[in-house]
GROMACS .gro file of C-alpha atoms in nm:
model
  301
    1PHE     CA    1   0.000   0.000   0.000
    2ASP     CA    2   0.116   0.355  -0.072
    3ILE     CA    3   0.012   0.475   0.273
    4PRO     CA    4   0.095   0.271   0.585
    5VAL     CA    5  -0.184   0.046   0.710
    6VAL     CA    6  -0.162  -0.104   1.055
    7ALA     CA    7  -0.311  -0.445   1.121
    8CYS     CA    8  -0.363  -0.587   1.467
    9GLY     CA    9  -0.493  -0.934   1.543
   10GLY     CA   10  -0.574  -1.193   1.800
   11ALA     CA   11  -0.696  -1.550   1.834
   12ALA     CA   12  -0.911  -1.762   2.064
   13ASN     CA   13  -1.019  -2.125   2.065
   14ILE     CA   14  -1.383  -2.234   2.064
   15PHE     CA   15  -1.306  -2.522   2.299
   16ASP     CA   16  -1.194  -2.274   2.566
   17PHE     CA   17  -1.545  -2.125   2.554
   18GLU     CA   18  -1.740  -2.451   2.572
   19LYS     CA   19  -1.831  -2.400   2.204
   20ASN     CA   20  -2.007  -2.070   2.287
   21ALA     CA   21  -1.922  -1.868   1.977
   22LYS     CA   22  -2.091  -1.550   2.098
   23ASN     CA   23  -1.874  -1.532   2.410
   24LEU     CA   24  -1.565  -1.602   2.200
   25GLY     CA   25  -1.654  -1.320   1.961
   26GLU     CA   26  -1.705  -1.076   2.248
   27LYS     CA   27  -1.365  -1.168   2.393
   28LEU     CA   28  -1.182  -1.128   2.063
   29ILE     CA   29  -1.323  -0.785   1.976
   30GLN     CA   30  -1.255  -0.655   2.326
   31GLU     CA   31  -0.884  -0.725   2.277
   32LEU     CA   32  -0.858  -0.508   1.964
   33PRO     CA   33  -0.762  -0.141   2.013
   34LYS     CA   34  -1.056   0.076   1.906
   35ALA     CA   35  -0.883   0.404   1.812
   36HIS     CA   36  -0.886   0.449   1.431
   37LEU     CA   37  -1.019   0.095   1.379
   38LYS     CA   38  -1.165   0.095   1.026
   39HIS     CA   39  -1.246  -0.266   0.946
   40VAL     CA   40  -1.249  -0.611   1.107
   41PHE     CA   41  -1.180  -0.935   0.919
   42VAL     CA   42  -1.252  -1.265   1.093
   43LEU     CA   43  -1.119  -1.607   0.994
   44SER     CA   44  -1.293  -1.884   1.186
   45GLU     CA   45  -1.247  -2.257   1.197
   46GLY     CA   46  -1.546  -2.419   1.028
   47SER     CA   47  -1.620  -2.742   1.212
   48PHE     CA   48  -1.759  -2.634   1.549
   49VAL     CA   49  -1.836  -2.261   1.540
   50ASN     CA   50  -2.188  -2.122   1.496
   51GLY     CA   51  -2.107  -1.838   1.257
   52SER     CA   52  -2.419  -1.638   1.340
   53ALA     CA   53  -2.338  -1.642   1.711
   54LEU     CA   54  -1.976  -1.546   1.641
   55ILE     CA   55  -2.090  -1.241   1.442
   56GLU     CA   56  -2.331  -1.143   1.718
   57GLY     CA   57  -2.053  -1.155   1.974
   58ILE     CA   58  -1.812  -0.949   1.766
   59GLU     CA   59  -2.072  -0.685   1.681
   60THR     CA   60  -2.175  -0.626   2.043
   61SER     CA   61  -1.879  -0.393   2.084
   62PHE     CA   62  -1.926  -0.169   1.781
   63LYS     CA   63  -2.266  -0.241   1.623
   64ASP     CA   64  -2.287  -0.049   1.294
   65LYS     CA   65  -1.981   0.176   1.342
   66ILE     CA   66  -1.718  -0.061   1.198
   67SER     CA   67  -1.749  -0.295   0.900
   68LEU     CA   68  -1.700  -0.669   0.945
   69THR     CA   69  -1.629  -0.937   0.685
   70GLY     CA   70  -1.459  -1.276   0.675
   71GLY     CA   71  -1.530  -1.646   0.649
   72MET     CA   72  -1.524  -1.991   0.806
   73CYS     CA   73  -1.261  -2.245   0.703
   74GLY     CA   74  -1.360  -2.548   0.499
   75ASP     CA   75  -1.191  -2.881   0.429
   76GLY     CA   76  -1.355  -2.949   0.096
   77SER     CA   77  -1.641  -3.197   0.113
   78ARG     CA   78  -1.477  -3.406   0.386
   79PHE     CA   79  -1.640  -3.234   0.688
   80GLU     CA   80  -1.368  -3.375   0.913
   81LYS     CA   81  -1.148  -3.100   1.057
   82THR     CA   82  -1.041  -2.742   0.988
   83VAL     CA   83  -0.746  -2.557   1.140
   84ALA     CA   84  -0.636  -2.195   1.164
   85SER     CA   85  -0.363  -1.997   1.334
   86TYR     CA   86  -0.227  -1.654   1.419
   87LYS     CA   87   0.149  -1.635   1.480
   88GLU     CA   88   0.166  -2.002   1.578
   89ASN     CA   89   0.118  -2.350   1.437
   90PRO     CA   90  -0.234  -2.417   1.303
   91LYS     CA   91  -0.473  -2.607   1.530
   92GLY     CA   92  -0.838  -2.703   1.546
   93GLY     CA   93  -1.098  -2.473   1.697
   94GLU     CA   94  -0.908  -2.147   1.636
   95VAL     CA   95  -1.083  -1.822   1.546
   96ILE     CA   96  -0.869  -1.533   1.420
   97ILE     CA   97  -0.962  -1.166   1.416
   98LEU     CA   98  -0.775  -0.891   1.230
   99GLY     CA   99  -0.829  -0.519   1.271
  100PHE     CA  100  -0.727  -0.272   0.999
  101TYR     CA  101  -0.628   0.078   1.109
  102ALA     CA  102  -0.578   0.377   0.878
  103ASP     CA  103  -0.788   0.685   0.814
  104SER     CA  104  -0.693   0.656   0.447
  105LEU     CA  105  -0.844   0.310   0.401
  106GLU     CA  106  -1.129   0.267   0.155
  107ILE     CA  107  -1.303  -0.066   0.208
  108SER     CA  108  -1.604  -0.202   0.026
  109PHE     CA  109  -1.764  -0.546   0.026
  110ALA     CA  110  -2.046  -0.750  -0.122
  111SER     CA  111  -2.189  -1.100  -0.120
  112PHE     CA  112  -2.391  -1.278  -0.388
  113GLY     CA  113  -2.489  -1.636  -0.456
  114GLY     CA  114  -2.653  -1.736  -0.782
  115TRP     CA  115  -2.848  -2.028  -0.635
  116SER     CA  116  -3.222  -2.067  -0.696
  117PRO     CA  117  -3.487  -2.205  -0.458
  118PHE     CA  118  -3.712  -2.489  -0.575
  119GLY     CA  119  -3.990  -2.702  -0.433
  120PRO     CA  120  -4.252  -2.603  -0.175
  121GLU     CA  121  -4.186  -2.335   0.083
  122ARG     CA  122  -4.206  -2.479   0.434
  123ILE     CA  123  -4.180  -2.353   0.793
  124ILE     CA  124  -3.913  -2.435   1.052
  125THR     CA  125  -4.115  -2.554   1.349
  126LYS     CA  126  -3.840  -2.666   1.586
  127SER     CA  127  -3.480  -2.549   1.612
  128ASP     CA  128  -3.219  -2.448   1.866
  129GLY     CA  129  -2.963  -2.197   1.741
  130ASN     CA  130  -2.803  -2.361   1.440
  131VAL     CA  131  -2.955  -2.705   1.504
  132LEU     CA  132  -3.262  -2.783   1.293
  133PHE     CA  133  -3.501  -3.045   1.433
  134GLU     CA  134  -3.835  -3.009   1.253
  135ILE     CA  135  -3.977  -2.861   0.933
  136ASP     CA  136  -4.359  -2.845   0.913
  137ASP     CA  137  -4.364  -3.051   1.236
  138LEU     CA  138  -4.179  -3.333   1.062
  139PRO     CA  139  -3.825  -3.455   1.139
  140ALA     CA  140  -3.595  -3.227   0.940
  141LEU     CA  141  -3.344  -3.492   0.838
  142ASP     CA  142  -3.616  -3.730   0.717
  143LEU     CA  143  -3.777  -3.460   0.504
  144TYR     CA  144  -3.446  -3.341   0.362
  145SER     CA  145  -3.337  -3.696   0.284
  146LYS     CA  146  -3.663  -3.759   0.102
  147TYR     CA  147  -3.587  -3.472  -0.136
  148LEU     CA  148  -3.230  -3.591  -0.193
  149GLY     CA  149  -3.337  -3.943  -0.285
  150ASP     CA  150  -3.032  -4.162  -0.361
  151LYS     CA  151  -2.797  -3.878  -0.266
  152ALA     CA  152  -2.919  -3.894   0.096
  153SER     CA  153  -2.661  -4.165   0.162
  154GLU     CA  154  -2.391  -3.907   0.083
  155LEU     CA  155  -2.491  -3.663   0.358
  156PRO     CA  156  -2.357  -3.423   0.481
  157GLN     CA  157  -2.141  -3.387   0.166
  158ALA     CA  158  -2.448  -3.388  -0.061
  159SER     CA  159  -2.591  -3.088   0.125
  160LEU     CA  160  -2.328  -2.867  -0.040
  161LEU     CA  161  -2.516  -2.917  -0.366
  162PHE     CA  162  -2.860  -2.860  -0.209
  163PRO     CA  163  -2.843  -2.593   0.062
  164LEU     CA  164  -3.142  -2.437   0.238
  165ASN     CA  165  -3.286  -2.095   0.161
  166VAL     CA  166  -3.396  -1.952   0.500
  167THR     CA  167  -3.605  -1.637   0.549
  168PRO     CA  168  -3.636  -1.556   0.922
  169ASN     CA  169  -3.975  -1.438   1.042
  170GLY     CA  170  -3.997  -1.060   0.999
  171LYS     CA  171  -3.701  -1.043   0.758
  172SER     CA  172  -3.733  -0.960   0.390
  173LYS     CA  173  -3.398  -1.100   0.274
  174PRO     CA  174  -3.322  -1.474   0.293
  175VAL     CA  175  -2.991  -1.630   0.391
  176VAL     CA  176  -2.856  -1.958   0.262
  177ARG     CA  177  -2.760  -2.229   0.505
  178THR     CA  178  -2.534  -2.530   0.445
  179ILE     CA  179  -2.550  -2.842   0.661
  180LEU     CA  180  -2.231  -2.913   0.855
  181SER     CA  181  -2.332  -3.242   1.017
  182ILE     CA  182  -2.630  -3.469   1.073
  183ASN     CA  183  -2.758  -3.666   1.372
  184LYS     CA  184  -2.948  -3.977   1.267
  185GLU     CA  185  -3.050  -4.057   1.625
  186ASN     CA  186  -3.276  -3.753   1.660
  187ASN     CA  187  -3.311  -3.673   1.287
  188SER     CA  188  -3.153  -3.328   1.326
  189MET     CA  189  -2.910  -3.126   1.117
  190VAL     CA  190  -2.641  -2.883   1.232
  191LEU     CA  191  -2.610  -2.584   1.002
  192ALA     CA  192  -2.336  -2.324   0.964
  193GLY     CA  193  -2.557  -2.050   1.112
  194ASP     CA  194  -2.881  -1.993   1.300
  195VAL     CA  195  -3.213  -2.121   1.163
  196PRO     CA  196  -3.479  -1.955   1.383
  197GLU     CA  197  -3.817  -2.117   1.444
  198GLY     CA  198  -4.088  -1.966   1.226
  199SER     CA  199  -3.850  -1.911   0.936
  200LYS     CA  200  -3.957  -2.000   0.583
  201VAL     CA  201  -3.733  -2.259   0.420
  202GLN     CA  202  -3.679  -2.401   0.070
  203LEU     CA  203  -3.421  -2.621  -0.097
  204MET     CA  204  -3.181  -2.462  -0.345
  205MET     CA  205  -2.978  -2.568  -0.647
  206ALA     CA  206  -2.753  -2.397  -0.900
  207SER     CA  207  -2.587  -2.431  -1.239
  208VAL     CA  208  -2.228  -2.349  -1.332
  209ASP     CA  209  -2.337  -2.047  -1.533
  210ALA     CA  210  -2.554  -1.915  -1.248
  211ILE     CA  211  -2.267  -1.941  -0.999
  212ALA     CA  212  -2.026  -1.764  -1.234
  213GLN     CA  213  -2.285  -1.491  -1.284
  214GLY     CA  214  -2.322  -1.465  -0.906
  215ALA     CA  215  -1.950  -1.392  -0.872
  216TYR     CA  216  -1.983  -1.121  -1.137
  217GLU     CA  217  -2.278  -0.965  -0.951
  218ALA     CA  218  -2.085  -0.970  -0.622
  219ALA     CA  219  -1.794  -0.788  -0.782
  220LYS     CA  220  -2.022  -0.529  -0.942
  221LEU     CA  221  -2.188  -0.456  -0.607
  222ALA     CA  222  -1.853  -0.429  -0.428
  223MET     CA  223  -1.726  -0.179  -0.686
  224GLU     CA  224  -2.028   0.050  -0.662
  225ASN     CA  225  -1.951   0.405  -0.548
  226ARG     CA  226  -1.579   0.339  -0.491
  227VAL     CA  227  -1.343   0.637  -0.515
  228ASN     CA  228  -1.019   0.440  -0.549
  229GLN     CA  229  -0.925   0.133  -0.747
  230PRO     CA  230  -0.891  -0.159  -0.501
  231GLN     CA  231  -0.536  -0.274  -0.440
  232LEU     CA  232  -0.629  -0.594  -0.258
  233ALA     CA  233  -0.931  -0.822  -0.297
  234LEU     CA  234  -1.009  -1.082  -0.030
  235LEU     CA  235  -1.233  -1.350  -0.183
  236VAL     CA  236  -1.428  -1.600   0.025
  237SER     CA  237  -1.624  -1.849  -0.185
  238CYS     CA  238  -1.830  -2.138  -0.050
  239ILE     CA  239  -1.691  -2.486  -0.109
  240GLY     CA  240  -2.032  -2.584  -0.249
  241ARG     CA  241  -1.975  -2.349  -0.541
  242LYS     CA  242  -1.646  -2.522  -0.618
  243LEU     CA  243  -1.810  -2.864  -0.617
  244VAL     CA  244  -2.077  -2.753  -0.863
  245MET     CA  245  -1.829  -2.582  -1.097
  246ASP     CA  246  -1.574  -2.864  -1.085
  247GLN     CA  247  -1.322  -2.811  -1.368
  248ARG     CA  248  -1.476  -2.473  -1.453
  249VAL     CA  249  -1.410  -2.337  -1.104
  250GLU     CA  250  -1.171  -2.069  -1.230
  251GLU     CA  251  -1.457  -1.901  -1.412
  252GLU     CA  252  -1.593  -1.731  -1.100
  253ILE     CA  253  -1.246  -1.587  -1.029
  254GLU     CA  254  -1.225  -1.467  -1.388
  255GLU     CA  255  -1.562  -1.295  -1.354
  256VAL     CA  256  -1.435  -1.107  -1.049
  257ILE     CA  257  -1.116  -1.001  -1.230
  258ASN     CA  258  -1.319  -0.879  -1.527
  259VAL     CA  259  -1.496  -0.636  -1.295
  260ILE     CA  260  -1.230  -0.519  -1.048
  261GLY     CA  261  -0.934  -0.520  -1.288
  262LYS     CA  262  -0.616  -0.724  -1.334
  263GLN     CA  263  -0.408  -0.472  -1.137
  264THR     CA  264  -0.577  -0.572  -0.811
  265SER     CA  265  -0.402  -0.842  -0.604
  266LEU     CA  266  -0.634  -1.134  -0.522
  267THR     CA  267  -0.627  -1.383  -0.236
  268GLY     CA  268  -0.885  -1.590  -0.054
  269PHE     CA  269  -1.015  -1.937   0.027
  270TYR     CA  270  -1.310  -2.175  -0.005
  271SER     CA  271  -1.531  -2.174   0.301
  272TYR     CA  272  -1.812  -2.330   0.502
  273GLY     CA  273  -1.959  -1.985   0.561
  274GLU     CA  274  -1.907  -1.629   0.437
  275ILE     CA  275  -1.931  -1.321   0.659
  276ALA     CA  276  -2.050  -0.985   0.528
  277PRO     CA  277  -2.345  -0.744   0.546
  278PHE     CA  278  -2.615  -0.749   0.282
  279HIS     CA  279  -2.558  -0.490   0.009
  280GLY     CA  280  -2.649  -0.144   0.135
  281GLU     CA  281  -2.661  -0.256   0.499
  282THR     CA  282  -2.412  -0.234   0.785
  283ALA     CA  283  -2.520  -0.517   1.017
  284CYS     CA  284  -2.323  -0.830   0.933
  285ARG     CA  285  -2.477  -1.168   0.844
  286LEU     CA  286  -2.351  -1.520   0.790
  287HIS     CA  287  -2.401  -1.647   0.436
  288ASN     CA  288  -2.352  -1.983   0.267
  289GLN     CA  289  -2.298  -2.066  -0.099
  290THR     CA  290  -2.196  -1.709  -0.189
  291MET     CA  291  -1.897  -1.532  -0.336
  292THR     CA  292  -1.807  -1.264  -0.079
  293LEU     CA  293  -1.553  -0.991  -0.158
  294THR     CA  294  -1.370  -0.740   0.059
  295LEU     CA  295  -1.195  -0.474  -0.150
  296ILE     CA  296  -0.923  -0.262   0.012
  297ALA     CA  297  -0.731   0.045  -0.100
  298SER     CA  298  -0.522   0.292   0.100
  299ASN     CA  299  -0.423   0.548  -0.164
  300VAL     CA  300  -0.622   0.872  -0.160
  301ILE     CA  301  -0.706   1.061  -0.477
   0.00000   0.00000   0.00000
């Protein structure tokens, strides 16, 4: 960067908080200096953390005053173990937070999917945080497995191809939720983020072209109203998108480059959950199956 940017970070482990992601988020944000803090980027392990609760904990300290983006680590379609680290060897359960400090920083962000809902719209009738028990008073796993047919034997990996479109009661914008694990004993499913009771829910699917177009739309939204050309682009794309695109996976990266320009440095990872506000909003949300961009520049025109 042409003008110095200071980054300050910290880490905490979900197992030290009895898997309470909200308390972990509160602890992490409290440790960051607040003077001149412009943006927060969070990198969370993806196996045990409730991403919605983590966001809630982080945002308790600053609400809408500071922007927050990031993502949750993924290990492809294995759903076995993810690791992360900050200034030490990677280990399971780690959540990393980075604060960016500079009055000159211009940061924009956007998130877009490209997936389409299908089938009947149903109601979540029993859930607890990110654990889904019943849909329309029926066991959630049984109903979901019925829709998957032969692919039900491949759960939870198959869920990456058929996520859930969830619209919480009283909200106008839906969020997409991917299943992280299943419990056949009580027919429940653990999702990457909260699925409140009373929410409307539908299955989703996507094509390669729709996912590539979604990446293009995310880049267009992130570039809206920018003053400076971004120097760094942090890309967080859901692993489910990679599985659908297969050998054409580079196309969504190419769509981003076509919008933001080849002079911008790109980095990122495939995730189990993407963290960013909806376009035009400041409150952060957990997304699944999206391309989420954070664009950073420090030069001032």
